[in-house]
Amino acid sequence: MIVLITGATSGIGKSTAEIFAKNGHHLILTGRREERLMELKEKLEKAYKIKVHTLCFDIRNNDEVTKAIESLPNDFNRIEILVNNAGLAAGLSTIQNGELNHWERMIDTNIKGLLYITKLVSNSMIKNNKGHIINIGSIAGKEVYGNGNVYCATKHAVDALNKAMRIDLLPHNIKVTAINPGMVETEFSVVRFDGDAERAKKVYEGMQPLLPDDIAETIFWVANRPQHVNINDIIIMPTVQASATQVIRNS
Ligand code: NDP
Ligand code: 8X3
């Protein structure tokens, strides 16, 4: 089985690559950081005797996405699982003070990028009359929190697209699932705060966040239900987090 994971150079995507590789699946891994893709390919192929094809592109650019998917060799053409994971938050501020550059990055990556790759891969799944698309949403796609405005809007869009894809792809035997995590410790907050690692660290201070492996295990479980079972939607939170804003921390 061939699994395409977007945003595999870090965090949830990287852990997801590991778990599918460990279970004998061949992988297509994407991201912009080529060196990390090559390192991961080498590591997984050696450890698990599977094949990994890497595609280095910016998901915000439809030409790059199209060229990358069209370049796939024959033995990687039959994608059965697409994990739409590449995404980010940029900034944390009110609407009136928000930075256009942050908004555009989030909208272009989390919504438009997800759409570009989904269009291409879903058409190939339709030809095979089989497939599973797993969209990584967020608790931010179920709730809205102060200063989270545009990030929350992009993840609400993923929530809507997840439902819409399921309807459109229903005649083609394609499963569609959303996984919506709460706080997961990855590079997410470093990216959100434009590289400010100290500020990012504070996000998880005094609490146990989810780990990327927790989400990867859930993705793997969802992908391995019997053919007649589809998991539509999962919200997965740290035990100490009840909502986007309610977290118990050790003082
Ligand atoms: P990371 O920052 O650790 O990983 C993000 C991944 O997305 C990287 O591999 C990055 O690759 C890729 N990516 C980002 N922008 C682009 C782009 N323009 N083109 C191609 N790839 C891109 O964060 P997470 O693992 O936490 O995030 C994964 C997903 O999980 C995101 O959709 C995020 O919104 C979601 N999520 C995260 C939560 C959290 O608390 N961490 C909670 C809920 C949801 P590269 O930089 O190499 O291009
Ligand atoms: C990431 C979780 O709460 O920072 O999607 O938006 S949150």
Coordinates of C-alpha atoms and ligand atoms in Angstrom, one line a residue:
M1 CA 0.0 0.0 0.0
I2 CA 1.3 3.5 -0.9
V3 CA 0.8 6.3 1.6
L4 CA 1.4 10.0 0.7
I5 CA 2.1 12.2 3.7
T6 CA 2.4 16.0 3.2
G7 CA 4.6 17.9 5.7
A8 CA 6.7 14.9 6.6
T9 CA 9.8 16.8 7.6
S10 CA 8.7 17.4 11.1
G11 CA 6.1 16.8 13.9
I12 CA 3.0 14.8 13.2
G13 CA 3.9 14.1 9.5
K14 CA 7.3 12.7 10.4
S15 CA 5.8 10.4 13.1
T16 CA 3.1 9.3 10.7
A17 CA 5.8 8.3 8.2
E18 CA 7.5 6.3 10.9
I19 CA 4.5 4.3 11.9
F20 CA 3.4 3.5 8.3
A21 CA 7.0 2.5 7.5
K22 CA 7.3 0.3 10.5
N23 CA 4.2 -1.5 9.3
G24 CA 5.6 -2.2 5.9
H25 CA 4.0 0.5 3.8
H26 CA 5.7 2.3 0.9
L27 CA 5.7 6.1 1.3
I28 CA 5.7 9.3 -0.6
L29 CA 6.9 12.1 1.7
T30 CA 6.6 15.8 0.9
G31 CA 7.9 19.0 2.4
R32 CA 10.1 22.0 1.5
R33 CA 13.2 20.9 3.5
E34 CA 14.9 18.6 1.1
E35 CA 17.7 17.6 3.4
R36 CA 15.3 16.4 6.0
L37 CA 13.3 14.4 3.4
M38 CA 16.5 12.7 2.3
E39 CA 17.5 11.9 5.9
L40 CA 14.1 10.4 6.6
K41 CA 14.1 8.4 3.4
E42 CA 17.5 6.9 4.2
K43 CA 16.5 6.1 7.8
L44 CA 13.1 4.5 7.0
E45 CA 14.3 2.5 4.0
K46 CA 17.2 1.1 6.0
A47 CA 15.2 0.3 9.1
Y48 CA 12.1 -1.1 7.6
K49 CA 13.0 -2.4 4.1
I50 CA 10.3 -0.3 2.5
K51 CA 10.6 2.2 -0.4
V52 CA 10.3 5.9 0.1
H53 CA 9.9 8.5 -2.7
T54 CA 10.4 12.1 -1.7
L55 CA 8.8 15.1 -3.3
C56 CA 10.2 18.5 -2.4
F57 CA 7.8 21.3 -3.1
D58 CA 5.9 24.3 -1.7
I59 CA 2.3 23.2 -1.3
R60 CA 1.2 26.8 -1.8
N61 CA 2.3 26.7 -5.5
N62 CA -0.1 24.7 -7.7
D63 CA 2.5 24.4 -10.5
E64 CA 5.0 22.8 -8.1
V65 CA 2.3 20.5 -6.7
T66 CA 1.2 19.4 -10.1
K67 CA 4.8 18.8 -11.4
A68 CA 5.6 16.8 -8.3
I69 CA 2.6 14.6 -8.5
E70 CA 3.0 14.1 -12.3
S71 CA 6.6 13.1 -11.8
L72 CA 5.8 10.1 -9.7
P73 CA 7.3 6.9 -11.1
N74 CA 4.9 4.1 -12.0
D75 CA 5.5 2.1 -8.9
F76 CA 4.4 5.1 -6.7
N77 CA 1.4 6.0 -8.8
R78 CA -1.3 4.1 -7.0
I79 CA -1.7 6.2 -3.9
E80 CA -4.2 4.5 -1.5
I81 CA -3.9 6.9 1.5
L82 CA -3.4 10.7 1.4
V83 CA -2.6 12.3 4.7
N84 CA -3.2 16.0 4.3
N85 CA -1.0 17.2 7.1
A86 CA 1.2 20.1 5.9
G87 CA 0.0 23.2 7.6
L88 CA 0.9 26.0 10.0
A89 CA -0.2 28.8 12.3
A90 CA 1.5 32.1 11.7
G91 CA 1.1 34.7 14.4
L92 CA -1.3 35.2 17.3
S93 CA -3.0 38.6 17.2
T94 CA -6.3 40.4 16.9
I95 CA -7.9 41.0 13.5
Q96 CA -7.1 44.7 13.7
N97 CA -3.4 44.0 14.3
G98 CA -3.0 40.9 12.2
E99 CA -0.2 40.7 9.6
L100 CA -1.3 40.1 6.0
N101 CA 1.8 38.0 5.4
H102 CA 0.7 35.7 8.2
W103 CA -2.8 35.4 7.0
E104 CA -1.8 34.7 3.4
R105 CA 0.7 32.0 4.5
M106 CA -2.0 30.2 6.5
I107 CA -4.7 30.5 3.9
D108 CA -2.4 29.5 1.0
T109 CA -1.0 26.5 2.9
N110 CA -3.9 25.2 5.1
I111 CA -6.7 25.7 2.6
K112 CA -5.4 26.2 -1.0
G113 CA -2.4 23.8 -0.7
L114 CA -4.6 21.1 0.8
L115 CA -7.1 21.6 -2.1
Y116 CA -4.4 21.5 -4.8
I117 CA -3.0 18.2 -3.8
T118 CA -6.4 16.7 -3.0
K119 CA -7.7 17.4 -6.5
L120 CA -4.8 15.6 -8.1
V121 CA -4.6 12.6 -5.8
S122 CA -8.4 12.2 -5.5
N123 CA -8.6 11.9 -9.3
S124 CA -6.0 9.2 -9.3
M125 CA -7.9 7.4 -6.5
I126 CA -11.1 7.7 -8.5
K127 CA -9.4 5.8 -11.4
N128 CA -8.6 3.0 -8.9
N129 CA -12.0 3.2 -7.3
K130 CA -10.3 3.1 -3.9
G131 CA -8.7 5.4 -1.5
H132 CA -8.6 7.1 1.9
I133 CA -8.0 10.8 2.5
I134 CA -7.1 11.8 6.1
N135 CA -7.3 15.5 6.8
I136 CA -5.4 17.0 9.8
G137 CA -7.8 19.6 11.1
S138 CA -7.5 21.0 14.7
I139 CA -9.5 21.9 17.8
A140 CA -9.1 25.3 16.1
G141 CA -11.5 24.0 13.4
K142 CA -14.1 23.2 16.0
E143 CA -13.8 26.3 18.3
V144 CA -12.6 29.8 17.9
Y145 CA -10.2 31.5 20.4
G146 CA -9.0 35.0 21.0
N147 CA -6.2 36.1 18.6
G148 CA -6.6 32.8 16.7
N149 CA -9.0 34.3 14.1
V150 CA -7.4 33.4 10.7
Y151 CA -5.8 30.1 11.8
C152 CA -9.2 29.1 13.3
A153 CA -10.9 30.1 10.0
T154 CA -8.5 27.9 7.9
K155 CA -9.1 24.9 10.2
H156 CA -12.9 25.5 10.1
A157 CA -12.4 25.4 6.3
V158 CA -10.6 22.1 6.6
D159 CA -13.6 20.8 8.7
A160 CA -16.0 21.9 6.0
L161 CA -13.9 20.5 3.2
N162 CA -13.6 17.2 5.1
K163 CA -17.4 16.9 5.1
A164 CA -17.7 18.1 1.5
M165 CA -15.0 15.7 0.2
R166 CA -16.8 12.8 1.8
I167 CA -20.0 13.6 -0.1
D168 CA -18.3 14.2 -3.4
L169 CA -16.1 11.1 -3.3
L170 CA -18.8 8.8 -1.9
P171 CA -19.6 7.3 -5.3
H172 CA -15.9 6.4 -5.8
N173 CA -15.3 4.3 -2.7
I174 CA -13.0 6.8 -1.1
K175 CA -13.0 7.2 2.6
V176 CA -12.6 10.7 4.1
T177 CA -11.6 11.3 7.8
A178 CA -10.6 14.3 9.9
I179 CA -8.3 14.1 12.9
N180 CA -8.6 17.2 15.0
P181 CA -5.9 17.5 17.7
G182 CA -5.5 19.9 20.6
M183 CA -2.0 20.9 21.7
V184 CA 0.7 18.7 20.2
E185 CA 4.4 19.5 20.9
T186 CA 6.1 19.8 17.5
E187 CA 7.7 22.7 15.6
F188 CA 4.2 24.2 15.4
S189 CA 4.6 27.0 18.0
V190 CA 8.1 27.8 16.9
V191 CA 6.7 28.4 13.4
R192 CA 3.7 30.3 14.8
F193 CA 6.0 32.7 16.6
D194 CA 8.3 33.2 13.6
G195 CA 11.2 31.2 15.1
D196 CA 11.0 32.4 18.7
A197 CA 11.8 29.1 20.5
E198 CA 11.6 30.6 24.0
R199 CA 8.1 31.9 23.4
A200 CA 7.1 28.5 21.8
K201 CA 8.4 26.6 24.9
K202 CA 6.1 28.5 27.2
V203 CA 3.0 27.2 25.3
Y204 CA 3.6 23.7 26.7
E205 CA 5.0 24.8 30.1
G206 CA 3.6 23.0 33.2
M207 CA 1.4 20.7 31.1
Q208 CA 1.7 17.4 29.2
P209 CA 0.8 18.1 25.6
L210 CA 0.1 15.4 23.1
L211 CA 3.1 13.9 21.3
P212 CA 3.3 13.6 17.5
D213 CA 3.3 9.8 18.0
D214 CA -0.2 10.0 19.7
I215 CA -1.6 11.5 16.5
A216 CA 0.4 9.2 14.2
E217 CA -1.0 6.2 16.1
T218 CA -4.6 7.6 15.6
I219 CA -4.0 8.1 11.9
F220 CA -2.7 4.6 11.5
W221 CA -5.7 3.2 13.5
V222 CA -8.1 5.1 11.3
A223 CA -6.4 3.9 8.1
N224 CA -6.7 0.3 9.3
R225 CA -10.4 -0.1 10.0
P226 CA -12.2 -2.7 7.9
Q227 CA -13.2 -1.7 4.4
H228 CA -16.8 -1.2 5.4
V229 CA -15.9 1.2 8.3
N230 CA -15.1 4.9 8.0
I231 CA -14.1 7.1 10.9
N232 CA -15.6 10.5 9.9
D233 CA -14.1 12.8 12.6
I234 CA -12.0 12.6 15.7
I235 CA -11.1 15.2 18.3
I236 CA -8.0 14.2 20.3
M237 CA -6.9 16.3 23.2
P238 CA -4.3 16.2 26.0
T239 CA -6.0 15.0 29.2
V240 CA -5.2 18.3 30.8
Q241 CA -6.9 20.3 28.0
A242 CA -10.7 20.6 27.9
S243 CA -11.0 23.2 25.1
A244 CA -8.8 25.4 23.0
T245 CA -8.3 27.7 25.9
Q246 CA -8.9 25.6 29.1
V247 CA -5.7 23.9 30.2
I248 CA -4.6 22.8 33.7
R249 CA -1.0 23.6 34.4
N250 CA 1.3 22.8 37.3
S251 CA 2.0 26.0 39.2
Ligands
NDP1 P1 5.3 21.2 12.3 O1 5.7 22.6 12.1 O2 6.2 20.3 13.1 O3 5.2 20.5 10.8 C1 4.5 21.1 9.8 C2 4.9 20.4 8.5 O4 4.1 21.1 7.4 C3 6.3 20.4 8.1 O5 6.7 19.2 7.6 C4 6.4 21.5 7.0 O6 7.4 21.1 6.1 C5 5.0 21.3 6.3 N1 4.7 22.6 5.6 C6 4.4 23.8 6.2 N2 4.2 24.7 5.2 C7 4.5 24.0 4.0 C8 4.5 24.4 2.7 N3 4.2 25.7 2.3 N4 4.7 23.5 1.7 C9 5.0 22.3 2.0 N5 5.0 21.8 3.3 C10 4.8 22.7 4.3 O7 3.8 21.2 12.9 P2 2.8 20.0 13.2 O8 3.4 18.7 13.0 O9 2.3 20.3 14.5 O10 1.6 20.3 12.1 C11 1.1 19.4 11.3 C12 -0.4 19.7 11.1 O11 -1.1 19.5 12.3 C13 -0.7 21.1 10.7 O12 -1.7 21.1 9.7 C14 -1.2 21.8 11.9 O13 -2.1 22.8 11.7 C15 -1.9 20.6 12.6 N6 -2.2 20.7 14.0 C16 -1.1 20.9 14.9 C17 -1.3 21.0 16.2 C18 -0.3 21.3 17.2 O14 -0.6 21.7 18.4 N7 1.0 21.0 16.9 C19 -2.7 20.9 16.8 C20 -3.7 20.7 15.8 C21 -3.4 20.6 14.5 P3 8.5 22.1 5.5 O15 8.7 23.2 6.5 O16 9.7 21.2 5.3 O17 7.9 22.6 4.2
8X3_2 C1 -3.2 23.8 16.9 C2 -3.9 23.8 18.2 O1 -5.0 25.3 19.9 O2 -2.9 26.1 19.0 O3 -4.1 23.6 15.9 O4 -4.9 26.2 17.7 S1 -4.2 25.4 18.7

